[in-house]
Short mmCIF file of C-alpha atoms in Angstrom, two decimals:
data_model
loop_
_atom_site.label_atom_id
_atom_site.label_comp_id
_atom_site.label_asym_id
_atom_site.label_seq_id
_atom_site.Cartn_x
_atom_site.Cartn_y
_atom_site.Cartn_z
CA UNK F 1 0.00 0.00 0.00
CA UNK F 2 1.19 3.49 -0.73
CA UNK F 3 1.60 6.26 1.79
CA UNK F 4 1.09 9.73 0.41
CA UNK F 5 2.21 13.15 1.59
CA UNK F 6 0.43 16.29 0.39
CA UNK F 7 0.80 20.03 0.67
CA UNK F 8 -2.44 22.00 0.87
CA UNK F 9 -1.77 24.52 -1.91
CA UNK F 10 -3.74 27.52 -0.66
CA UNK F 11 -2.89 27.35 3.05
CA UNK F 12 0.59 25.87 2.58
CA UNK F 13 0.03 23.13 5.17
CA UNK F 14 1.85 19.81 4.90
CA UNK F 15 0.18 16.54 5.74
CA UNK F 16 0.38 12.86 4.83
CA UNK F 17 -1.67 9.70 4.65
CA UNK F 18 0.15 6.62 5.89
CA UNK F 19 -0.69 3.00 6.40
CA UNK F 20 1.21 0.24 8.18
CA UNK F 21 3.07 -2.18 5.91
CA UNK F 22 5.24 -5.23 6.35
CA UNK F 23 8.83 -4.29 7.01
CA UNK F 24 11.34 -5.64 4.45
CA UNK F 25 14.12 -7.95 5.55
CA UNK F 26 17.02 -5.58 6.38
CA UNK F 27 19.56 -8.28 5.53
CA UNK F 28 18.39 -8.60 1.93
CA UNK F 29 19.59 -6.02 -0.55
CA UNK F 30 16.83 -4.34 -2.54
CA UNK F 31 19.31 -2.80 -4.95
CA UNK F 32 20.41 -4.00 -8.34
CA UNK F 33 24.17 -3.77 -8.76
CA UNK F 34 23.92 -3.79 -12.54
CA UNK F 35 24.27 -0.05 -13.11
CA UNK F 36 25.19 -0.13 -16.80
CA UNK F 37 26.69 3.17 -17.97
CA UNK F 38 27.47 5.45 -15.05
CA UNK F 39 28.01 9.19 -15.25
CA UNK F 40 29.87 11.01 -12.46
CA UNK F 41 26.73 11.46 -10.40
CA UNK F 42 25.88 7.76 -10.69
CA UNK F 43 29.35 6.94 -9.41
CA UNK F 44 28.88 9.39 -6.55
CA UNK F 45 25.58 7.74 -5.59
CA UNK F 46 27.11 4.27 -5.72
CA UNK F 47 30.01 5.40 -3.54
CA UNK F 48 28.12 7.54 -1.00
CA UNK F 49 24.71 5.79 -0.79
CA UNK F 50 24.90 2.22 -2.07
CA UNK F 51 28.24 1.09 -0.71
CA UNK F 52 27.97 2.45 2.86
CA UNK F 53 24.19 2.28 3.40
CA UNK F 54 22.65 -0.03 0.78
CA UNK F 55 20.44 2.86 -0.40
CA UNK F 56 19.65 3.41 -4.08
CA UNK F 57 18.79 6.87 -5.38
CA UNK F 58 16.78 7.00 -8.62
CA UNK F 59 16.67 10.43 -10.24
CA UNK F 60 15.95 9.63 -13.89
CA UNK F 61 12.27 8.83 -13.21
CA UNK F 62 12.12 5.26 -14.54
CA UNK F 63 8.60 4.35 -15.69
CA UNK F 64 8.32 1.43 -13.31
CA UNK F 65 8.82 3.74 -10.32
CA UNK F 66 6.51 6.52 -11.57
CA UNK F 67 3.03 7.45 -10.36
CA UNK F 68 0.77 7.13 -13.41
CA UNK F 69 -1.98 9.18 -11.74
CA UNK F 70 -0.01 12.38 -12.36
CA UNK F 71 1.72 14.14 -15.20
CA UNK F 72 5.28 14.29 -13.91
CA UNK F 73 8.67 15.46 -15.13
CA UNK F 74 12.09 14.08 -14.15
CA UNK F 75 14.29 15.79 -11.63
CA UNK F 76 16.91 18.12 -13.05
CA UNK F 77 20.43 16.75 -12.91
CA UNK F 78 21.87 19.70 -10.96
CA UNK F 79 18.96 19.77 -8.48
CA UNK F 80 19.30 16.03 -7.94
CA UNK F 81 22.96 16.46 -7.06
CA UNK F 82 22.08 19.16 -4.52
CA UNK F 83 19.32 17.09 -2.92
CA UNK F 84 21.53 14.00 -2.71
CA UNK F 85 24.23 16.01 -0.98
CA UNK F 86 21.65 17.53 1.36
CA UNK F 87 20.25 14.13 2.33
CA UNK F 88 23.73 12.81 2.95
CA UNK F 89 24.85 15.81 5.01
CA UNK F 90 21.67 16.65 6.94
CA UNK F 91 20.28 13.16 7.46
CA UNK F 92 22.55 10.17 6.84
CA UNK F 93 25.74 11.70 8.19
CA UNK F 94 23.83 13.11 11.17
CA UNK F 95 22.46 9.70 12.12
CA UNK F 96 25.84 8.09 11.54
CA UNK F 97 27.39 10.53 14.01
CA UNK F 98 25.12 9.49 16.90
CA UNK F 99 23.72 6.03 16.08
CA UNK F 100 25.38 2.63 16.58
CA UNK F 101 27.39 1.16 13.73
CA UNK F 102 25.20 -0.56 11.14
CA UNK F 103 22.02 1.28 12.18
CA UNK F 104 21.31 2.97 8.85
CA UNK F 105 22.28 -0.06 6.79
CA UNK F 106 19.64 -2.15 8.58
CA UNK F 107 16.82 0.36 8.95
CA UNK F 108 16.83 3.23 6.45
CA UNK F 109 14.49 2.91 3.41
CA UNK F 110 16.42 1.25 0.60
CA UNK F 111 15.21 3.37 -2.30
CA UNK F 112 14.85 7.13 -2.73
CA UNK F 113 13.11 8.33 -5.89
CA UNK F 114 13.50 11.96 -6.98
CA UNK F 115 10.63 13.44 -9.01
CA UNK F 116 11.11 16.86 -10.58
CA UNK F 117 7.53 18.14 -10.36
CA UNK F 118 4.79 17.99 -7.79
CA UNK F 119 1.67 15.95 -8.35
CA UNK F 120 -1.23 18.39 -8.64
CA UNK F 121 -4.66 17.24 -7.49
CA UNK F 122 -8.06 18.57 -8.49
CA UNK F 123 -8.92 19.41 -4.87
CA UNK F 124 -6.13 22.00 -4.58
CA UNK F 125 -3.57 19.78 -2.87
CA UNK F 126 -0.05 18.98 -3.99
CA UNK F 127 1.60 15.59 -3.73
CA UNK F 128 4.82 16.00 -1.74
CA UNK F 129 5.88 12.42 -1.35
CA UNK F 130 4.91 8.78 -1.19
CA UNK F 131 6.26 5.85 0.79
CA UNK F 132 5.80 2.15 0.24
CA UNK F 133 6.33 -0.59 2.77
CA UNK F 134 9.31 0.94 4.52
CA UNK F 135 11.35 0.26 1.40
CA UNK F 136 10.85 3.16 -0.99
CA UNK F 137 10.34 6.91 -0.46
CA UNK F 138 9.55 9.21 -3.38
CA UNK F 139 10.26 12.93 -3.06
CA UNK F 140 8.42 15.32 -5.38
CA UNK F 141 9.12 18.90 -6.38
CA UNK F 142 12.88 18.42 -6.62
CA UNK F 143 13.12 21.05 -9.36
CA UNK F 144 11.80 23.63 -6.86
CA UNK F 145 14.55 22.90 -4.35
CA UNK F 146 15.90 25.98 -2.57
CA UNK F 147 18.92 25.04 -0.49
CA UNK F 148 18.95 28.49 1.16
CA UNK F 149 15.58 27.91 2.87
CA UNK F 150 15.63 25.40 5.75
CA UNK F 151 11.86 25.81 6.11
CA UNK F 152 11.32 24.77 2.49
CA UNK F 153 13.80 21.90 2.79
CA UNK F 154 11.94 20.56 5.81
CA UNK F 155 8.41 21.07 4.48
CA UNK F 156 9.11 19.57 1.06
CA UNK F 157 11.66 16.85 1.75
CA UNK F 158 13.03 16.23 5.24
CA UNK F 159 9.81 16.01 7.21
CA UNK F 160 8.76 13.32 4.75
CA UNK F 161 12.06 11.46 5.13
CA UNK F 162 12.13 11.54 8.94
CA UNK F 163 8.41 10.76 9.17
CA UNK F 164 8.72 7.64 7.03
CA UNK F 165 11.98 6.58 8.68
CA UNK F 166 10.19 6.79 12.03
CA UNK F 167 7.57 4.35 10.74
CA UNK F 168 10.29 1.86 9.83
CA UNK F 169 11.70 2.05 13.35
CA UNK F 170 8.45 1.44 15.22
CA UNK F 171 7.42 -1.30 12.78
CA UNK F 172 10.63 -3.12 13.65
CA UNK F 173 10.40 -2.49 17.41
CA UNK F 174 6.98 -1.33 18.71
CA UNK F 175 6.81 1.59 21.10
CA UNK F 176 5.16 1.47 24.52
CA UNK F 177 1.36 1.39 24.74
CA UNK F 178 1.74 4.17 27.31
CA UNK F 179 2.09 6.52 24.34
CA UNK F 180 -1.36 5.55 23.04
CA UNK F 181 -3.01 6.26 26.37
CA UNK F 182 -1.86 9.89 26.60
CA UNK F 183 -4.64 11.19 24.34
CA UNK F 184 -6.71 8.00 24.33
CA UNK F 185 -9.72 8.45 22.05
CA UNK F 186 -8.40 11.77 20.74
CA UNK F 187 -7.32 10.32 17.39
CA UNK F 188 -9.87 11.15 14.71
CA UNK F 189 -8.74 9.29 11.58
CA UNK F 190 -9.56 10.81 8.21
CA UNK F 191 -11.33 13.76 9.83
CA UNK F 192 -7.94 15.24 10.73
CA UNK F 193 -7.88 17.24 7.48
CA UNK F 194 -11.11 19.13 8.21
CA UNK F 195 -11.52 19.03 11.98
CA UNK F 196 -9.02 21.64 13.10
CA UNK F 197 -8.85 25.41 12.89
CA UNK F 198 -5.58 27.31 13.11
CA UNK F 199 -3.60 26.17 16.16
CA UNK F 200 -6.38 23.95 17.51
CA UNK F 201 -4.64 20.62 17.01
CA UNK F 202 -1.50 21.91 18.76
CA UNK F 203 -3.55 23.04 21.74
CA UNK F 204 -5.16 19.60 21.83
CA UNK F 205 -1.75 17.96 22.15
CA UNK F 206 -0.88 17.19 18.52
CA UNK F 207 2.26 18.57 16.91
CA UNK F 208 0.47 18.80 13.55
CA UNK F 209 -3.07 18.30 12.27
CA UNK F 210 -1.99 15.00 10.75
CA UNK F 211 -0.71 13.76 14.10
CA UNK F 212 -4.33 13.30 15.14
CA UNK F 213 -4.89 10.78 12.34
CA UNK F 214 -3.66 7.76 14.30
CA UNK F 215 -1.22 6.95 17.06
CA UNK F 216 1.63 5.79 14.80
CA UNK F 217 1.51 9.02 12.78
CA UNK F 218 1.46 11.03 16.00
CA UNK F 219 4.60 9.17 17.08
CA UNK F 220 6.60 9.78 13.90
CA UNK F 221 5.39 13.35 13.37
CA UNK F 222 6.75 14.19 16.81
CA UNK F 223 10.12 12.65 15.98
CA UNK F 224 10.34 14.60 12.74
CA UNK F 225 9.21 17.96 14.13
CA UNK F 226 11.38 17.67 17.24
CA UNK F 227 14.68 16.92 15.52
CA UNK F 228 14.00 19.50 12.79
CA UNK F 229 13.32 22.27 15.36
CA UNK F 230 15.89 24.32 17.19
CA UNK F 231 15.64 24.35 20.99
CA UNK F 232 14.26 27.88 20.83
CA UNK F 233 11.66 27.06 18.18
CA UNK F 234 10.55 23.96 20.09
CA UNK F 235 10.16 25.95 23.31
CA UNK F 236 7.97 28.42 21.42
CA UNK F 237 5.87 25.56 20.04
CA UNK F 238 5.29 24.11 23.51
CA UNK F 239 4.33 27.54 24.81
CA UNK F 240 1.84 27.99 21.96
CA UNK F 241 0.37 24.56 22.75
CA UNK F 242 -0.88 26.02 26.02
CA UNK F 243 -1.71 24.53 29.39
CA UNK F 244 -3.39 21.47 27.88
CA UNK F 245 -1.47 20.72 24.71
CA UNK F 246 1.99 21.53 26.05
CA UNK F 247 2.03 18.92 28.85
CA UNK F 248 0.53 16.28 26.54
CA UNK F 249 3.23 16.81 23.92
CA UNK F 250 5.95 16.77 26.61
CA UNK F 251 4.64 13.43 27.91
CA UNK F 252 4.79 11.98 24.41
CA UNK F 253 8.30 13.30 23.79
CA UNK F 254 9.51 11.72 27.05
CA UNK F 255 8.25 8.31 25.87
CA UNK F 256 9.81 8.76 22.43
CA UNK F 257 13.17 9.68 23.92
CA UNK F 258 13.09 6.61 26.16
CA UNK F 259 12.09 4.45 23.18
CA UNK F 260 14.90 5.65 20.93
CA UNK F 261 17.43 5.18 23.73
CA UNK F 262 16.33 1.71 24.82
CA UNK F 263 15.41 0.30 21.40
CA UNK F 264 17.99 1.92 19.10
CA UNK F 265 20.66 3.40 21.42
CA UNK F 266 19.98 6.88 20.04
CA UNK F 267 19.82 10.01 22.19
CA UNK F 268 17.17 12.16 20.49
CA UNK F 269 18.56 15.38 21.92
CA UNK F 270 22.02 14.48 20.67
CA UNK F 271 20.54 13.69 17.26
CA UNK F 272 18.70 17.02 17.16
CA UNK F 273 21.84 18.91 18.16
CA UNK F 274 23.79 17.18 15.40
CA UNK F 275 21.14 17.96 12.79
CA UNK F 276 20.72 21.58 13.87
CA UNK F 277 24.47 22.13 13.85
CA UNK F 278 24.53 20.91 10.27
CA UNK F 279 21.71 23.27 9.29
CA UNK F 280 23.63 26.12 10.90
CA UNK F 281 26.68 25.27 8.78
CA UNK F 282 24.79 24.48 5.58
CA UNK F 283 26.03 27.57 3.74
CA UNK F 284 29.59 26.25 3.98
CA UNK F 285 28.76 23.05 2.11
CA UNK F 286 29.51 22.52 -1.57
CA UNK F 287 26.22 20.94 -2.64
CA UNK F 288 27.37 20.63 -6.26
CA UNK F 289 30.35 18.43 -5.40
CA UNK F 290 30.26 14.82 -6.61
CA UNK F 291 34.00 14.19 -6.64
#
């Protein structure tokens, strides 16, 4: 089953629709090693993604990996290079700095597909990304990439990546049922997209409107938003959540931190600090380098 991530075009709100899927065997490679002709970027991807992490990046939009429900264009070569470097620097290298050896090789989705355009829907939404079975994540709108805007990078690409990666983790090792009990019957399923006014979901204890969809999406949305927020921005978010929402979110975060430590030997605050330090130094990176 496919998991889809949209951007509401008029209000510029990101959300996704996810379903649980069987987790692939982490010991079996999902990548073909028959690369045929390789340009310099292909060699870079083989060296920096396939060899260390067993991750394949597809940027030429092969038909078999395309979404036939949309009219799509391939990702531009130069933009694909930038996004690959960004994913390596801001995500893979950050996890490698704080996680145990072999963590990414066993857990990270094995295929990343770059799509140049967004998928435009008749209801005014934009397709941001899809994920399938913990194996493949497709990122749309690559040709609109703006490496100078951390907000755009997170909204278009990295929230999707961390959200879907979080699903892989809890599908391998379930989190405590104590997390489910914090808001109890507060999850509203498909009504999440119409039920909330501005700021209402946050004040009800959900980090995003989509967090109220189901407990597993609440769990991974919190991971993504927490590690992609600075300490200052997160403190502001908790303050805006108010006397009800703030304590609920803090309770959830405490459980997530304990889960990542006990299940994966990852300190979430250390991970956030590593990621935020990399964002702070992003302007010093040569995102066009494939040598």
